[in-house]
């Protein structure tokens, strides 16, 4: 049975939306702390067992990884048994536990689900095994470019970029909007294609008595980094040189400076617009979803989990603009013991789209393609594993086409394998699948790949917060300075 996009509130299958730790140090400090804590792990280990492949996966989506682990174990014909182990819910806690086990040379850890922004850090530390060439070639052939790029890195001993993990599942943001409201107030339900159009449409709707807020993620956490990076990439800029991650490119050329300024101008315009969300400086995925569902906004930028949320809450009467069309399906949509099939959801989804619809992430310029954030998880083989070849074989099964389809249809996490987007069952579960695929067909708004990404993100979000308090022109150099500090690893960072 499918849940469609029934990811829990705030969950994107990605790093966005998770709590960001307050203090960050250089990788060396993290490794040192992990090593110091390693003796504490000895009592937790059950010991190495040949043929048993331990996979560590995040709490969000764990049940589906565990389900696939049982399938792979059976299909292996006794060659291996996959033991699924759950990591904490918070991204920072997940990262810390993995780092402690790796630094402690834990031989019981074979496979680990990694947030897409950890690849460079773990690869540079020597904590993950590069994907064998034959398997990497298969990933290259079958996976979408954006998710695949998040699993690649050029390590100290590499002559070029290579694959360090297997894409497990992915995600991206879309524009969610009220076509009925637009039709009534603007005379057209065509969604805006740029942020300037989005602001203009919102103001026009507000002038006629409609909702005036644009729901985004702007508090001091990873969601703010996602928003900034999506705008920056859409404007033609980058935080770091893709070919030289030690080089800051926010202000190194007039063109790059202009892109950064434009991205910041958009953020400032949204944060200070008449009728803006009064709590925008504390907004995250959950508050954005709630603002849309309670009728405060005509537009929302968010991950696809909002679709299932609106559908269920509309059926229970908690979304006023969906209540009349969804309340007849309340028993069907709220039956957890016997959830609706994809075929049952398809006509309901079509009705919903007349009141709550989706479109591509808005661009910054009319003549430049929009770039939306890429989230998700990749599956890597730990360098401490005593059976890496067997671990890769198990990892291939856990990330296979059938596995990813199950994660997508049952778990609500978009697949990285291109062919799944043409699958009939998938299309029923994912009415917005075409928009997601288009956003992921290229590198999208991949966040800057760097072993110091955690520090970069923390400093960028600390500098940008609160989003309604700075001037775009002067903010450019402040951001560049902070990113350089992160790269240089200048002590403890706020």
Protein backbone atom coordinates (compact mmCIF):
# COMPACT_ATOMS: atom_id res chain seq x y z
CA UNK A 1 0.00 0.00 0.00
CA UNK A 2 1.24 3.42 -0.82
CA UNK A 3 1.42 6.41 1.40
CA UNK A 4 2.38 8.63 -1.51
CA UNK A 5 4.27 11.54 0.03
CA UNK A 6 3.59 10.61 3.62
CA UNK A 7 6.94 11.66 5.03
CA UNK A 8 6.62 12.95 8.58
CA UNK A 9 6.34 16.66 9.17
CA UNK A 10 9.64 18.41 8.65
CA UNK A 11 11.22 15.35 7.08
CA UNK A 12 12.63 15.69 3.63
CA UNK A 13 14.78 12.60 3.48
CA UNK A 14 17.47 15.18 3.47
CA UNK A 15 19.64 17.36 5.58
CA UNK A 16 17.37 20.40 5.21
CA UNK A 17 14.90 20.65 8.05
CA UNK A 18 17.12 19.13 10.65
CA UNK A 19 18.56 20.75 13.74
CA UNK A 20 21.99 22.26 13.19
CA UNK A 21 24.46 22.04 16.03
CA UNK A 22 25.54 25.30 17.67
CA UNK A 23 29.28 24.74 17.65
CA UNK A 24 31.43 23.36 14.88
CA UNK A 25 35.14 22.67 14.80
CA UNK A 26 37.53 21.49 12.15
CA UNK A 27 37.41 17.88 10.99
CA UNK A 28 40.55 17.12 12.96
CA UNK A 29 38.88 18.19 16.16
CA UNK A 30 35.83 16.07 15.39
CA UNK A 31 37.99 13.05 14.70
CA UNK A 32 39.99 13.61 17.87
CA UNK A 33 36.86 13.83 19.97
CA UNK A 34 35.49 10.74 18.29
CA UNK A 35 38.67 8.83 18.99
CA UNK A 36 38.57 9.87 22.63
CA UNK A 37 35.03 8.59 22.89
CA UNK A 38 35.76 5.35 21.06
CA UNK A 39 36.36 3.19 24.17
CA UNK A 40 32.75 3.90 25.17
CA UNK A 41 31.60 2.08 22.07
CA UNK A 42 33.27 -1.22 22.83
CA UNK A 43 30.56 -2.28 25.22
CA UNK A 44 27.89 -1.57 22.60
CA UNK A 45 29.39 -3.82 19.93
CA UNK A 46 28.19 -7.37 19.45
CA UNK A 47 31.41 -8.30 17.66
CA UNK A 48 32.31 -8.96 14.02
CA UNK A 49 30.57 -11.89 12.34
CA UNK A 50 31.52 -13.02 8.85
CA UNK A 51 28.62 -12.71 6.41
CA UNK A 52 26.62 -10.36 8.60
CA UNK A 53 26.43 -6.91 6.97
CA UNK A 54 25.52 -4.18 9.43
CA UNK A 55 23.81 -1.17 7.86
CA UNK A 56 23.24 2.00 9.87
CA UNK A 57 20.35 4.16 8.66
CA UNK A 58 18.58 7.27 9.91
CA UNK A 59 15.39 6.96 11.94
CA UNK A 60 13.40 8.65 9.17
CA UNK A 61 12.82 5.92 6.61
CA UNK A 62 14.47 3.22 8.73
CA UNK A 63 11.51 0.83 8.60
CA UNK A 64 11.72 0.69 4.83
CA UNK A 65 15.48 0.10 4.84
CA UNK A 66 14.89 -2.71 7.33
CA UNK A 67 12.20 -4.16 5.09
CA UNK A 68 14.51 -4.10 2.07
CA UNK A 69 17.34 -5.57 4.15
CA UNK A 70 15.17 -8.64 4.79
CA UNK A 71 14.38 -8.90 1.07
CA UNK A 72 18.06 -8.65 0.10
CA UNK A 73 19.04 -11.21 2.73
CA UNK A 74 16.54 -13.71 1.33
CA UNK A 75 17.57 -13.04 -2.26
CA UNK A 76 21.26 -13.55 -1.43
CA UNK A 77 20.65 -17.26 -0.89
CA UNK A 78 22.64 -17.33 2.32
CA UNK A 79 25.59 -15.34 0.98
CA UNK A 80 25.00 -12.61 3.54
CA UNK A 81 22.53 -11.39 6.14
CA UNK A 82 21.86 -7.67 6.43
CA UNK A 83 21.33 -6.43 9.96
CA UNK A 84 19.62 -3.02 10.01
CA UNK A 85 20.60 -0.65 12.82
CA UNK A 86 18.84 2.65 13.49
CA UNK A 87 20.68 5.94 13.91
CA UNK A 88 19.28 8.89 15.90
CA UNK A 89 16.68 11.16 14.31
CA UNK A 90 18.82 14.33 14.34
CA UNK A 91 21.42 14.77 11.59
CA UNK A 92 24.14 15.95 13.96
CA UNK A 93 23.58 13.00 16.28
CA UNK A 94 23.74 10.64 13.30
CA UNK A 95 26.99 12.16 12.11
CA UNK A 96 28.54 12.04 15.58
CA UNK A 97 27.68 8.38 16.12
CA UNK A 98 29.11 7.40 12.74
CA UNK A 99 32.27 9.44 13.36
CA UNK A 100 32.78 7.82 16.76
CA UNK A 101 32.44 4.33 15.35
CA UNK A 102 34.75 5.08 12.44
CA UNK A 103 37.40 6.76 14.57
CA UNK A 104 37.13 3.84 16.98
CA UNK A 105 37.85 1.39 14.12
CA UNK A 106 34.53 -0.38 14.62
CA UNK A 107 34.71 -3.51 12.43
CA UNK A 108 31.02 -4.26 12.96
CA UNK A 109 29.97 -1.30 10.82
CA UNK A 110 29.78 -2.10 7.10
CA UNK A 111 27.24 0.21 5.45
CA UNK A 112 26.09 3.65 6.55
CA UNK A 113 23.45 6.02 5.24
CA UNK A 114 25.05 9.46 4.89
CA UNK A 115 23.43 12.84 4.44
CA UNK A 116 24.28 14.10 0.95
CA UNK A 117 26.44 16.92 2.36
CA UNK A 118 28.83 14.57 4.22
CA UNK A 119 30.53 12.95 1.23
CA UNK A 120 33.58 15.22 1.05
CA UNK A 121 34.21 15.18 4.79
CA UNK A 122 33.97 11.40 5.17
CA UNK A 123 35.97 10.73 2.00
CA UNK A 124 38.77 13.12 2.98
CA UNK A 125 38.95 11.53 6.42
CA UNK A 126 39.41 8.10 4.85
CA UNK A 127 36.22 6.84 6.46
CA UNK A 128 34.53 5.49 3.31
CA UNK A 129 35.65 3.10 0.58
CA UNK A 130 35.42 4.35 -3.02
CA UNK A 131 32.79 2.57 -5.10
CA UNK A 132 34.35 -0.07 -7.40
CA UNK A 133 34.63 1.05 -11.01
CA UNK A 134 32.11 -1.44 -12.42
CA UNK A 135 29.46 -0.49 -9.89
CA UNK A 136 30.23 3.21 -10.32
CA UNK A 137 29.70 2.84 -14.07
CA UNK A 138 26.29 1.30 -13.42
CA UNK A 139 25.34 4.19 -11.12
CA UNK A 140 26.51 6.64 -13.78
CA UNK A 141 24.26 4.96 -16.33
CA UNK A 142 21.08 4.62 -14.27
CA UNK A 143 20.99 7.52 -11.79
CA UNK A 144 19.95 11.14 -12.24
CA UNK A 145 22.84 13.60 -12.43
CA UNK A 146 21.95 15.68 -9.37
CA UNK A 147 21.78 12.88 -6.79
CA UNK A 148 24.82 11.19 -8.32
CA UNK A 149 26.87 14.38 -7.97
CA UNK A 150 26.22 14.48 -4.22
CA UNK A 151 28.02 11.13 -3.86
CA UNK A 152 31.17 12.20 -5.73
CA UNK A 153 34.40 13.71 -4.47
CA UNK A 154 38.06 14.06 -5.42
CA UNK A 155 40.00 12.83 -2.42
CA UNK A 156 43.68 13.46 -1.59
CA UNK A 157 44.79 10.38 -3.53
CA UNK A 158 42.37 10.68 -6.44
CA UNK A 159 43.34 11.90 -9.90
CA UNK A 160 39.75 12.99 -10.55
CA UNK A 161 36.32 12.94 -8.95
CA UNK A 162 34.99 9.51 -8.18
CA UNK A 163 31.96 7.91 -6.56
CA UNK A 164 32.25 7.38 -2.81
CA UNK A 165 28.71 6.24 -2.09
CA UNK A 166 25.62 4.74 -3.72
CA UNK A 167 22.62 7.06 -4.06
CA UNK A 168 19.86 5.76 -1.79
CA UNK A 169 17.08 8.32 -2.22
CA UNK A 170 16.83 11.99 -3.02
CA UNK A 171 14.61 15.06 -2.68
CA UNK A 172 14.11 18.57 -3.98
CA UNK A 173 11.93 21.59 -3.30
CA UNK A 174 8.99 22.79 -5.38
CA UNK A 175 6.69 25.79 -5.47
CA UNK A 176 3.31 24.98 -3.89
CA UNK A 177 0.45 27.33 -4.69
CA UNK A 178 -3.31 28.00 -4.60
CA UNK A 179 -4.61 27.96 -8.21
CA UNK A 180 -8.20 28.66 -7.13
CA UNK A 181 -7.14 31.73 -5.18
CA UNK A 182 -5.00 32.96 -8.06
CA UNK A 183 -7.87 32.52 -10.51
CA UNK A 184 -10.27 34.47 -8.29
CA UNK A 185 -7.91 37.37 -7.57
CA UNK A 186 -5.56 37.52 -10.57
CA UNK A 187 -7.72 36.04 -13.31
CA UNK A 188 -5.10 33.37 -14.03
CA UNK A 189 -3.89 30.26 -12.20
CA UNK A 190 -0.55 30.15 -14.00
CA UNK A 191 2.20 29.84 -11.37
CA UNK A 192 4.98 32.45 -11.25
CA UNK A 193 8.25 31.44 -12.85
CA UNK A 194 10.54 33.89 -11.06
CA UNK A 195 10.82 35.29 -7.54
CA UNK A 196 10.02 38.77 -8.82
CA UNK A 197 6.78 37.43 -10.32
CA UNK A 198 6.08 35.58 -7.09
CA UNK A 199 6.39 38.79 -5.10
CA UNK A 200 4.23 40.70 -7.58
CA UNK A 201 1.50 38.04 -7.58
CA UNK A 202 1.49 37.90 -3.78
CA UNK A 203 1.11 41.66 -3.53
CA UNK A 204 -1.71 41.65 -6.10
CA UNK A 205 -3.52 38.90 -4.17
CA UNK A 206 -3.07 40.82 -0.92
CA UNK A 207 -4.39 44.02 -2.51
CA UNK A 208 -7.64 42.17 -3.19
CA UNK A 209 -7.93 40.90 0.36
CA UNK A 210 -6.15 37.58 -0.07
CA UNK A 211 -3.30 36.09 2.00
CA UNK A 212 -0.08 38.09 1.89
CA UNK A 213 2.62 35.73 3.19
CA UNK A 214 5.19 33.70 1.25
CA UNK A 215 6.18 30.61 3.21
CA UNK A 216 9.93 29.84 3.22
CA UNK A 217 12.58 28.45 5.59
CA UNK A 218 14.53 31.37 7.05
CA UNK A 219 15.47 30.73 10.64
CA UNK A 220 19.10 30.07 11.61
CA UNK A 221 19.51 26.45 10.54
CA UNK A 222 20.22 24.36 7.46
CA UNK A 223 16.97 25.41 5.79
CA UNK A 224 18.32 28.96 5.51
CA UNK A 225 21.47 27.63 3.83
CA UNK A 226 19.29 25.69 1.40
CA UNK A 227 17.27 28.79 0.51
CA UNK A 228 20.35 30.96 0.01
CA UNK A 229 22.19 28.34 -2.02
CA UNK A 230 19.19 27.69 -4.27
CA UNK A 231 18.86 31.40 -5.01
CA UNK A 232 22.59 31.84 -5.49
CA UNK A 233 22.88 28.93 -7.90
CA UNK A 234 19.79 30.10 -9.78
CA UNK A 235 21.42 33.52 -10.16
CA UNK A 236 24.52 31.93 -11.71
CA UNK A 237 26.76 31.98 -8.65
CA UNK A 238 28.36 29.48 -6.29
CA UNK A 239 29.74 29.51 -2.76
CA UNK A 240 32.90 27.64 -3.78
CA UNK A 241 34.67 26.90 -7.05
CA UNK A 242 33.38 23.42 -8.07
CA UNK A 243 36.88 22.57 -9.30
CA UNK A 244 38.71 24.05 -6.32
CA UNK A 245 36.79 23.76 -3.03
CA UNK A 246 39.40 25.91 -1.28
CA UNK A 247 38.42 28.94 -3.38
CA UNK A 248 35.51 31.16 -2.31
CA UNK A 249 33.54 32.44 -5.31
CA UNK A 250 30.93 34.66 -3.68
CA UNK A 251 32.77 37.87 -4.62
CA UNK A 252 35.90 36.90 -6.58
CA UNK A 253 34.64 38.31 -9.90
CA UNK A 254 32.14 41.03 -10.83
CA UNK A 255 29.82 38.37 -12.24
CA UNK A 256 29.95 36.27 -9.10
CA UNK A 257 29.44 39.30 -6.87
CA UNK A 258 26.39 40.30 -8.93
CA UNK A 259 24.90 36.81 -8.56
CA UNK A 260 25.42 36.87 -4.80
CA UNK A 261 23.92 40.34 -4.50
CA UNK A 262 20.88 39.30 -6.53
CA UNK A 263 20.29 36.21 -4.38
CA UNK A 264 20.50 38.34 -1.24
CA UNK A 265 18.18 40.96 -2.73
CA UNK A 266 15.54 38.30 -3.29
CA UNK A 267 15.85 37.09 0.30
CA UNK A 268 15.64 40.64 1.61
CA UNK A 269 12.61 41.40 -0.57
CA UNK A 270 10.71 38.36 0.72
CA UNK A 271 11.69 39.07 4.33
CA UNK A 272 10.61 42.72 4.21
CA UNK A 273 7.65 42.61 1.81
CA UNK A 274 4.37 44.21 2.95
CA UNK A 275 2.24 41.58 4.63
CA UNK A 276 5.21 39.24 5.08
CA UNK A 277 5.19 36.37 7.56
CA UNK A 278 5.79 38.19 10.87
CA UNK A 279 7.73 35.20 12.20
CA UNK A 280 9.81 34.64 9.07
CA UNK A 281 13.06 34.75 11.06
CA UNK A 282 11.87 31.60 12.87
CA UNK A 283 10.33 29.82 9.90
CA UNK A 284 11.15 26.24 8.95
CA UNK A 285 9.56 23.42 6.94
CA UNK A 286 6.88 22.79 9.56
CA UNK A 287 5.82 26.41 9.98
CA UNK A 288 5.78 26.86 6.20
CA UNK A 289 3.49 23.87 5.83
CA UNK A 290 1.22 25.11 8.60
CA UNK A 291 1.08 28.64 7.20
CA UNK A 292 -0.09 27.31 3.86
CA UNK A 293 -2.65 24.92 5.34
CA UNK A 294 -4.16 27.61 7.58
CA UNK A 295 -4.68 29.96 4.65
CA UNK A 296 -2.03 32.57 5.46
CA UNK A 297 -0.26 32.10 2.14
CA UNK A 298 -0.94 31.57 -1.52
CA UNK A 299 2.63 30.34 -2.12
CA UNK A 300 5.00 28.01 -0.30
CA UNK A 301 8.52 26.77 -1.05
CA UNK A 302 8.96 23.36 0.51
CA UNK A 303 9.70 19.65 0.13
CA UNK A 304 7.03 17.26 -1.24
CA UNK A 305 5.99 15.95 2.18
CA UNK A 306 3.52 18.86 2.27
CA UNK A 307 1.33 17.14 -0.32
CA UNK A 308 0.32 14.19 1.85
CA UNK A 309 0.00 16.47 4.86
CA UNK A 310 -2.47 18.75 3.08
CA UNK A 311 -4.38 15.74 1.77
CA UNK A 312 -4.81 14.12 5.18
CA UNK A 313 -5.47 17.35 7.06
CA UNK A 314 -7.88 18.45 4.36
CA UNK A 315 -9.85 15.23 4.81
CA UNK A 316 -10.14 15.81 8.55
CA UNK A 317 -11.33 19.38 8.00
CA UNK A 318 -8.18 21.15 9.18
CA UNK A 319 -7.45 22.75 5.79
CA UNK A 320 -10.39 25.02 5.05
CA UNK A 321 -9.77 25.38 1.31
CA UNK A 322 -9.63 21.59 0.86
CA UNK A 323 -12.32 20.53 3.32
CA UNK A 324 -15.28 20.36 0.95
CA UNK A 325 -13.53 18.29 -1.70
CA UNK A 326 -11.65 15.94 0.67
CA UNK A 327 -14.02 15.39 3.59
CA UNK A 328 -15.95 12.69 1.65
CA UNK A 329 -12.71 10.67 1.64
CA UNK A 330 -11.95 11.03 5.35
CA UNK A 331 -12.38 7.36 6.23
CA UNK A 332 -10.23 6.29 3.29
CA UNK A 333 -7.42 8.80 3.85
CA UNK A 334 -7.16 8.37 7.62
CA UNK A 335 -7.26 4.58 7.76
CA UNK A 336 -3.77 3.68 8.99
CA UNK A 337 -4.52 -0.05 9.13
CA UNK A 338 -5.65 -0.18 5.51
CA UNK A 339 -4.21 2.88 3.72
CA UNK A 340 -5.47 3.75 0.23
CA UNK A 341 -3.84 2.29 -2.84
CA UNK A 342 -2.21 4.48 -5.45
CA UNK A 343 -5.15 3.84 -7.78
CA UNK A 344 -7.53 5.11 -5.08
CA UNK A 345 -5.39 8.19 -4.48
CA UNK A 346 -5.08 9.17 -8.15
CA UNK A 347 -8.56 10.76 -8.57
CA UNK A 348 -8.25 12.43 -5.16
CA UNK A 349 -4.92 13.93 -6.17
CA UNK A 350 -6.48 15.38 -9.32
CA UNK A 351 -9.22 17.06 -7.31
CA UNK A 352 -6.63 18.46 -4.91
CA UNK A 353 -4.66 20.05 -7.72
CA UNK A 354 -7.54 22.40 -8.41
CA UNK A 355 -7.02 23.95 -4.96
CA UNK A 356 -3.44 23.04 -4.02
CA UNK A 357 -0.95 22.52 -6.82
CA UNK A 358 2.77 22.36 -7.51
CA UNK A 359 5.21 23.84 -9.99
CA UNK A 360 8.93 24.12 -10.60
CA UNK A 361 11.04 26.11 -8.16
CA UNK A 362 11.01 29.78 -9.25
CA UNK A 363 14.04 31.22 -10.98
CA UNK A 364 15.92 34.41 -10.18
CA UNK A 365 16.14 35.63 -13.79
CA UNK A 366 13.68 34.89 -16.62
CA UNK A 367 16.52 33.76 -18.89
CA UNK A 368 18.32 31.53 -16.34
CA UNK A 369 17.03 28.12 -15.25
CA UNK A 370 15.99 27.75 -11.62
CA UNK A 371 18.11 25.52 -9.42
CA UNK A 372 16.37 23.79 -6.53
CA UNK A 373 18.02 22.19 -3.50
CA UNK A 374 19.02 18.54 -3.63
CA UNK A 375 18.58 16.49 -0.48
CA UNK A 376 18.54 12.82 0.38
CA UNK A 377 20.86 10.07 1.56
CA UNK A 378 23.67 8.04 0.05
CA UNK A 379 24.85 4.60 1.18
CA UNK A 380 28.59 4.20 1.78
CA UNK A 381 30.85 1.31 2.76
CA UNK A 382 32.78 2.07 5.92
CA UNK A 383 36.55 1.84 5.70
CA UNK A 384 36.49 -0.14 8.96
CA UNK A 385 34.49 -2.98 7.39
CA UNK A 386 36.32 -6.32 7.17
CA UNK A 387 34.15 -7.38 4.23
CA UNK A 388 33.91 -4.41 1.85
CA UNK A 389 33.26 -6.48 -1.29
CA UNK A 390 30.30 -8.20 0.36
CA UNK A 391 29.14 -4.86 1.76
CA UNK A 392 29.06 -3.35 -1.73
CA UNK A 393 27.07 -6.34 -2.97
CA UNK A 394 24.54 -5.80 -0.19
CA UNK A 395 24.59 -2.05 -0.82
CA UNK A 396 23.80 -2.62 -4.48
CA UNK A 397 20.70 -4.56 -3.47
CA UNK A 398 19.63 -1.91 -0.94
CA UNK A 399 19.85 0.79 -3.62
CA UNK A 400 18.48 -1.24 -6.54
CA UNK A 401 15.61 -0.15 -8.75
CA UNK A 402 13.10 -2.35 -6.91
CA UNK A 403 14.37 -1.10 -3.56
CA UNK A 404 14.15 2.55 -4.56
CA UNK A 405 10.67 2.07 -5.94
CA UNK A 406 9.59 0.59 -2.61
CA UNK A 407 11.18 3.47 -0.68
CA UNK A 408 9.41 5.93 -2.99
CA UNK A 409 5.95 4.40 -3.18
CA UNK A 410 5.76 3.20 0.43
CA UNK A 411 8.09 5.61 2.18
CA UNK A 412 7.60 8.85 0.28
CA UNK A 413 11.24 9.44 -0.66
CA UNK A 414 11.91 10.32 -4.34
CA UNK A 415 14.17 7.85 -6.19
CA UNK A 416 17.52 8.60 -7.76
CA UNK A 417 17.14 6.05 -10.58
CA UNK A 418 15.75 7.70 -13.71
CA UNK A 419 13.67 4.79 -15.03
CA UNK A 420 11.43 4.73 -11.94
CA UNK A 421 9.95 8.07 -12.94
CA UNK A 422 8.38 6.34 -15.96
CA UNK A 423 6.82 3.58 -13.85
CA UNK A 424 2.99 3.61 -13.85
CA UNK A 425 2.63 2.84 -10.15
CA UNK A 426 5.14 5.53 -9.28
CA UNK A 427 3.29 8.10 -11.37
CA UNK A 428 0.08 7.40 -9.46
CA UNK A 429 1.83 7.91 -6.13
CA UNK A 430 3.81 10.95 -7.31
CA UNK A 431 1.68 13.36 -9.33
CA UNK A 432 4.59 15.81 -9.11
CA UNK A 433 7.16 13.25 -10.26
CA UNK A 434 7.86 14.99 -13.58
CA UNK A 435 8.72 18.26 -11.80
CA UNK A 436 10.99 16.43 -9.36
CA UNK A 437 12.81 14.59 -12.14
CA UNK A 438 13.34 17.77 -14.13
CA UNK A 439 14.88 19.45 -11.10
CA UNK A 440 17.23 16.51 -10.57
CA UNK A 441 18.26 15.91 -14.19
CA UNK A 442 21.25 18.20 -13.74
CA UNK A 443 23.32 19.08 -10.69
CA UNK A 444 20.58 21.42 -9.46
CA UNK A 445 21.45 23.49 -6.43
CA UNK A 446 23.93 21.04 -4.97
CA UNK A 447 25.26 22.54 -1.77
CA UNK A 448 29.00 23.36 -1.78
CA UNK A 449 31.06 20.18 -1.66
CA UNK A 450 33.73 20.60 1.01
CA UNK A 451 35.17 18.68 3.95
CA UNK A 452 34.34 21.84 5.92
CA UNK A 453 30.71 21.99 4.82
CA UNK A 454 29.32 21.84 8.36
CA UNK A 455 31.35 24.89 9.35
CA UNK A 456 30.48 26.72 6.13
CA UNK A 457 26.76 26.17 6.63
CA UNK A 458 26.86 27.16 10.29
CA UNK A 459 28.74 30.39 9.61
CA UNK A 460 26.64 31.33 6.58
CA UNK A 461 23.36 30.86 8.44
CA UNK A 462 24.67 32.69 11.50
CA UNK A 463 25.71 35.63 9.29
CA UNK A 464 22.43 35.74 7.35
CA UNK A 465 20.24 35.53 10.42
CA UNK A 466 17.99 37.39 10.95
CA UNK A 467 17.16 37.72 7.26
CA UNK A 468 15.43 41.08 7.55
CA UNK A 469 18.31 42.99 9.18
CA UNK A 470 21.07 43.50 6.58
CA UNK A 471 21.94 45.22 3.31
CA UNK A 472 22.62 42.88 0.35
CA UNK A 473 25.53 44.96 -0.98
CA UNK A 474 27.51 44.86 2.27
CA UNK A 475 26.48 41.32 3.15
CA UNK A 476 28.39 39.84 0.20
CA UNK A 477 31.84 40.49 1.65
CA UNK A 478 30.76 39.41 5.12
CA UNK A 479 29.62 36.07 3.76
CA UNK A 480 32.80 35.58 1.75
CA UNK A 481 34.89 36.31 4.85
CA UNK A 482 32.96 33.81 6.95
CA UNK A 483 33.19 31.06 4.34
CA UNK A 484 36.95 31.64 4.13
CA UNK A 485 37.14 31.33 7.92
CA UNK A 486 35.34 28.00 7.72
CA UNK A 487 37.72 26.71 5.05
CA UNK A 488 40.71 27.85 7.07
CA UNK A 489 39.31 26.21 10.20
CA UNK A 490 39.84 29.19 12.47
CA UNK A 491 39.03 27.68 15.85
CA UNK A 492 35.56 27.24 17.29
CA UNK A 493 32.84 28.77 15.16
CA UNK A 494 29.42 30.03 16.38
